[in-house]
Short mmCIF file of C-alpha atoms in Angstrom, two decimals:
data_model
loop_
_atom_site.label_atom_id
_atom_site.label_comp_id
_atom_site.label_asym_id
_atom_site.label_seq_id
_atom_site.Cartn_x
_atom_site.Cartn_y
_atom_site.Cartn_z
CA MET V 1 14.86 28.65 40.20
CA PRO V 2 17.87 31.02 40.52
CA LYS V 3 20.60 31.43 37.94
CA CYS V 4 23.78 29.42 38.56
CA ILE V 5 26.67 31.51 39.87
CA GLY V 6 30.34 31.05 39.01
CA ASN V 7 32.27 29.38 36.19
CA ASN V 8 32.57 25.89 37.70
CA PRO V 9 29.48 23.79 36.78
CA LYS V 10 30.64 21.08 39.24
CA LYS V 11 29.58 23.41 42.03
CA TRP V 12 26.17 24.26 40.58
CA THR V 13 23.11 22.85 42.33
CA LYS V 14 19.40 23.72 42.33
CA CYS V 15 19.97 26.46 39.76
CA VAL V 16 19.68 27.18 36.02
CA GLY V 17 22.82 27.47 33.91
CA GLU V 18 24.54 26.65 30.61
CA THR V 19 27.68 24.60 30.00
CA LYS V 20 29.44 22.49 27.38
CA LEU V 21 29.70 18.80 28.31
CA LYS V 22 32.64 16.51 27.50
CA SER V 23 30.62 14.97 24.66
CA GLY V 24 30.40 18.36 22.97
CA THR V 25 26.74 18.79 23.85
CA ILE V 26 25.77 22.24 25.07
CA PHE V 27 23.22 22.03 27.89
CA TYR V 28 21.04 24.81 29.24
CA GLY V 29 18.70 24.00 32.11
CA THR V 30 18.54 22.93 35.72
CA PHE V 31 21.55 21.57 37.61
CA LYS V 32 21.78 19.46 40.74
CA ASP V 33 25.02 18.46 42.50
CA GLY V 34 27.13 19.66 39.58
CA GLU V 35 25.27 17.73 36.86
CA PRO V 36 22.43 18.55 34.42
CA ASN V 37 19.34 17.25 36.16
CA GLY V 38 15.72 18.16 35.44
CA ILE V 39 14.33 20.17 32.53
CA GLY V 40 16.49 21.82 29.90
CA ARG V 41 17.73 22.20 26.34
CA ALA V 42 20.62 20.18 24.95
CA THR V 43 22.23 21.06 21.61
CA LEU V 44 23.69 17.75 20.49
CA LYS V 45 27.08 17.56 18.81
CA GLY V 46 26.92 16.96 15.06
CA ASP V 47 27.03 18.80 11.78
CA ASN V 48 24.30 17.30 9.56
CA PRO V 49 22.40 18.83 11.28
CA LYS V 50 22.99 19.71 14.91
CA MET V 51 19.97 18.82 17.04
CA ASN V 52 18.22 20.56 19.89
CA TYR V 53 16.67 18.40 22.60
CA TYR V 54 14.07 19.87 24.94
CA GLY V 55 12.90 17.87 27.95
CA GLY V 56 14.03 15.98 30.99
CA ILE V 57 17.59 14.92 31.65
CA SER V 58 19.05 12.84 34.47
CA ASN V 59 22.51 11.30 34.93
CA LEU V 60 23.47 12.82 31.54
CA LYS V 61 20.69 10.84 29.82
CA PHE V 62 17.40 12.00 28.34
CA THR V 63 14.50 10.99 30.54
CA GLY V 64 10.79 11.60 30.57
CA SER V 65 8.88 13.54 27.92
CA GLY V 66 11.00 15.42 25.40
CA LEU V 67 11.47 16.48 21.79
CA GLN V 68 14.26 16.99 19.28
CA GLU V 69 14.53 19.32 16.29
CA PRO V 70 17.41 20.75 14.20
CA ALA V 71 19.36 23.56 15.76
CA TYR V 72 19.87 24.85 12.22
CA PRO V 73 16.94 23.74 10.01
CA SER V 74 18.76 24.74 6.79
CA GLN V 75 21.43 22.10 7.42
CA ILE V 76 20.14 18.93 5.78
CA SER V 77 22.24 15.84 5.13
CA LYS V 78 23.11 15.32 1.46
CA ASP V 79 23.01 11.54 1.50
CA GLN V 80 20.68 10.29 4.20
CA TYR V 81 17.18 10.46 5.60
CA THR V 82 17.23 13.39 8.06
CA LEU V 83 15.47 13.71 11.39
CA ILE V 84 13.53 16.97 11.52
CA TYR V 85 11.45 16.61 14.66
CA LEU V 86 11.03 14.01 17.38
CA SER V 87 8.69 14.03 20.35
CA GLY V 88 8.33 11.16 22.78
CA PHE V 89 9.19 9.60 26.10
CA PHE V 90 12.81 8.83 26.95
CA GLY V 91 13.37 5.97 29.39
CA LYS V 92 16.27 3.82 30.50
CA ASN V 93 16.30 2.08 27.11
CA GLY V 94 16.17 5.31 25.14
CA LEU V 95 13.14 6.47 23.19
CA GLU V 96 10.07 4.41 24.10
CA GLY V 97 6.30 4.78 24.31
CA PRO V 98 4.03 7.18 22.37
CA THR V 99 6.22 8.99 19.83
CA LEU V 100 5.99 11.41 16.91
CA ILE V 101 8.84 11.59 14.39
CA ILE V 102 9.14 13.80 11.29
CA ASN V 103 11.85 12.96 8.75
CA GLN V 104 12.86 14.63 5.50
CA PHE V 105 14.19 13.13 2.27
CA PRO V 106 17.67 14.27 1.17
CA PRO V 107 18.30 16.67 -1.76
CA THR V 108 19.53 13.75 -3.89
CA SER V 109 16.16 11.99 -3.66
CA ASN V 110 13.51 12.24 -6.40
CA VAL V 111 11.17 13.49 -3.67
CA ALA V 112 13.74 15.90 -2.20
CA GLY V 113 12.49 17.96 0.68
CA TYR V 114 9.39 15.86 1.26
CA LYS V 115 8.63 15.30 4.93
CA THR V 116 7.25 12.05 6.35
CA LEU V 117 5.36 11.77 9.62
CA SER V 118 5.22 8.73 11.91
CA VAL V 119 3.07 8.46 15.03
CA GLY V 120 2.75 5.43 17.28
CA HIS V 121 4.31 3.32 20.01
CA TYR V 122 8.10 3.30 19.85
CA THR V 123 10.15 0.47 21.34
CA LYS V 124 13.43 -1.32 20.56
CA GLY V 125 14.42 1.37 18.07
CA GLN V 126 11.31 1.02 15.88
CA PHE V 127 7.59 1.70 15.77
CA ASN V 128 5.64 -1.31 17.02
CA GLY V 129 1.89 -1.58 17.56
CA LEU V 130 -0.90 0.65 16.28
CA GLY V 131 0.43 3.63 14.35
CA TYR V 132 0.11 6.15 11.54
CA LYS V 133 2.68 6.88 8.81
CA THR V 134 2.79 9.18 5.80
CA PHE V 135 4.86 8.63 2.65
CA PRO V 136 5.46 10.77 -0.47
CA ASN V 137 2.54 9.06 -2.22
CA ALA V 138 0.48 7.35 0.49
CA THR V 139 -0.80 7.28 4.06
CA TYR V 140 -0.94 4.16 6.25
CA PHE V 141 -2.97 3.55 9.39
CA GLY V 142 -2.79 0.24 11.21
CA PHE V 143 -0.44 -2.08 13.02
CA LEU V 144 3.33 -1.78 12.69
CA GLU V 145 6.17 -4.16 13.45
CA ASN V 146 9.81 -3.06 13.19
CA GLY V 147 8.61 0.15 11.55
CA LYS V 148 6.73 -1.61 8.72
CA ALA V 149 3.06 -2.34 8.11
CA ASN V 150 2.38 -5.71 9.68
CA GLY V 151 -1.11 -6.90 10.60
CA SER V 152 -4.47 -5.24 10.04
CA GLY V 153 -4.35 -1.84 8.37
CA SER V 154 -5.28 0.39 5.46
CA LEU V 155 -3.14 2.21 2.90
CA HIS V 156 -4.46 5.18 0.92
CA TYR V 157 -2.52 6.43 -2.11
CA VAL V 158 -2.57 10.02 -3.39
CA GLY V 159 -3.90 8.86 -6.77
CA GLY V 160 -6.96 7.24 -5.20
CA GLU V 161 -5.78 3.65 -4.79
CA LYS V 162 -6.83 2.10 -1.48
CA GLN V 163 -5.70 -1.12 0.17
CA SER V 164 -7.09 -2.65 3.32
CA GLY V 165 -6.60 -5.98 5.02
CA ILE V 166 -3.63 -7.89 6.40
CA PHE V 167 -0.18 -6.48 5.68
CA LYS V 168 3.15 -8.28 5.87
CA ASP V 169 6.52 -6.50 5.82
CA GLY V 170 4.96 -3.36 4.35
CA TYR V 171 2.86 -5.01 1.63
CA LEU V 172 -0.78 -6.09 1.48
CA SER V 173 -0.90 -9.87 1.88
CA ALA V 174 -4.61 -10.62 2.22
CA GLY V 175 -7.73 -8.50 2.48
CA ASN V 176 -10.95 -7.43 0.86
CA LYS V 177 -12.40 -4.44 -0.94
CA THR V 178 -8.95 -3.53 -2.10
CA ILE V 179 -9.21 -0.79 -4.74
CA HIS V 180 -6.84 0.12 -7.54
CA VAL V 181 -7.49 3.14 -9.75
CA LEU V 182 -5.95 2.27 -13.11
CA PRO V 183 -4.30 4.72 -15.56
CA ASN V 184 -7.26 4.35 -17.96
CA GLY V 185 -9.67 5.46 -15.25
CA TYR V 186 -11.06 2.02 -14.41
CA VAL V 187 -11.49 0.99 -10.79
CA LYS V 188 -11.21 -2.62 -9.69
CA THR V 189 -12.16 -3.98 -6.31
CA GLY V 190 -12.06 -7.41 -4.77
CA SER V 191 -10.43 -9.81 -2.38
CA TYR V 192 -6.66 -9.89 -2.11
CA LYS V 193 -4.59 -13.02 -1.52
CA ASN V 194 -0.84 -13.55 -1.71
CA GLY V 195 -0.34 -10.12 -3.25
CA LYS V 196 -2.92 -10.52 -6.05
CA PHE V 197 -6.63 -10.09 -6.63
CA HIS V 198 -8.34 -13.42 -6.04
CA GLY V 199 -12.07 -14.12 -5.68
CA PRO V 200 -15.22 -12.08 -6.32
CA GLY V 201 -14.91 -8.40 -7.11
CA LYS V 202 -16.07 -5.51 -9.25
CA LEU V 203 -14.79 -3.48 -12.17
CA VAL V 204 -16.08 0.07 -12.70
CA SER V 205 -15.57 2.12 -15.87
CA PRO V 206 -14.76 5.87 -15.83
CA GLU V 207 -18.40 6.47 -16.82
CA GLY V 208 -19.63 4.55 -13.77
CA THR V 209 -20.61 1.27 -15.47
CA GLU V 210 -20.13 -1.51 -12.92
CA TRP V 211 -19.54 -5.22 -13.55
CA LYS V 212 -19.38 -8.06 -11.08
CA VAL V 213 -16.29 -10.10 -11.91
CA THR V 214 -14.21 -12.97 -10.61
CA TRP V 215 -10.46 -12.58 -10.10
CA HIS V 216 -8.10 -15.52 -10.26
CA ARG V 217 -4.52 -14.86 -9.20
CA GLY V 218 -4.73 -11.28 -10.40
CA LYS V 219 -6.50 -11.97 -13.71
CA LEU V 220 -10.12 -11.83 -14.89
CA SER V 221 -11.99 -14.91 -16.06
CA ASP V 222 -12.24 -15.40 -19.86
CA GLU V 223 -15.91 -14.35 -19.85
CA ASP V 224 -15.20 -11.25 -17.81
CA GLN V 225 -12.39 -10.28 -20.17
CA MET V 226 -14.77 -10.70 -23.13
CA LYS V 227 -17.38 -8.59 -21.35
CA ILE V 228 -14.95 -5.71 -20.81
CA TYR V 229 -13.70 -5.97 -24.40
CA PHE V 230 -17.32 -5.84 -25.63
CA TYR V 231 -18.12 -2.69 -23.68
CA ASN V 232 -15.00 -0.96 -24.93
CA LEU V 233 -16.30 -1.25 -28.51
CA PRO V 234 -18.33 1.59 -30.05
CA GLU V 235 -22.08 1.12 -29.55
CA ASP V 236 -22.80 0.48 -33.25
CA TYR V 237 -20.20 -2.32 -33.20
CA ARG V 238 -21.88 -3.86 -30.15
CA THR V 239 -25.33 -3.87 -31.78
CA TYR V 240 -23.80 -5.20 -35.01
CA ILE V 241 -22.33 -8.19 -33.12
CA GLN V 242 -25.64 -8.82 -31.35
CA ASN V 243 -27.56 -8.75 -34.65
CA ILE V 244 -25.25 -11.36 -36.17
CA LEU V 245 -25.50 -13.60 -33.09
CA LYS V 246 -29.29 -13.24 -33.03
CA LYS V 247 -29.63 -14.19 -36.69
CA GLN V 248 -27.60 -17.31 -35.95
CA GLY V 249 -29.80 -18.13 -32.96
CA LEU V 250 -26.95 -17.57 -30.50
CA TYR V 251 -28.29 -14.43 -28.81
CA SER V 252 -31.55 -14.29 -26.88
CA SER V 253 -31.67 -10.75 -25.48
CA ASN V 254 -32.56 -7.36 -27.00
CA VAL V 255 -30.26 -5.80 -29.58
CA ASP V 256 -29.36 -2.81 -27.41
CA GLY V 257 -25.59 -2.80 -27.22
CA TYR V 258 -25.65 -4.11 -23.65
CA TRP V 259 -24.27 -7.39 -22.41
CA GLY V 260 -26.91 -10.09 -22.16
CA PRO V 261 -27.41 -13.87 -22.21
CA GLY V 262 -25.63 -15.36 -25.22
CA THR V 263 -23.37 -12.40 -25.97
CA SER V 264 -20.29 -14.30 -24.79
CA ARG V 265 -20.74 -17.17 -27.26
#
């Protein structure tokens, strides 16, 4: 397509040119009947930061496939979450359909400079439907509603914690095989209900010892708590306790330092 000729954009048609619009946006691309129409680059007005848009434009509105990124990447807002990159489909209601957005935390944040990535179906100003999101300490894959985890999904934390099941407003509501890696190295798994472990599960020590346990509203049963306490004792203490119980006729298994019938009495 030929380069637009003259200094009056109102007379440009079926050509490529650059002009500053009334809104302050600088547009470079194809013109038709004196208006930006087709494919081009628009540098949007703004200071924190200015944004470049690449894609389709019609009737002074973004349309079709396009992307946005900062015109000056070094300019980051000091007090708000900043858009770094956006790629999606622009329709009559704005951004809609399959979309990728990269944001960056502000310098005042405790995770300053960290970038988050969101991929999914964008509609009504938020991600809705199946999507993928990254956070400073976790990654989520599953269904989204109004930009938050809602419905079936899984959340994987950097430290090893994993959650899977039904999410509500960004938090796990109900699920199974939810895993938490504790500060002491223990791993606990089990069913999740109303934000707490509830039902059958497992507890695994840092050495790999595994116990089948029962959770009740986030807590272990009394016997399970006693079992864990027993195994946290030195081995000679465990055999000492078993010897005493055996002499009293309260322990029926081998004196080996391992949990057996009667140890919980």
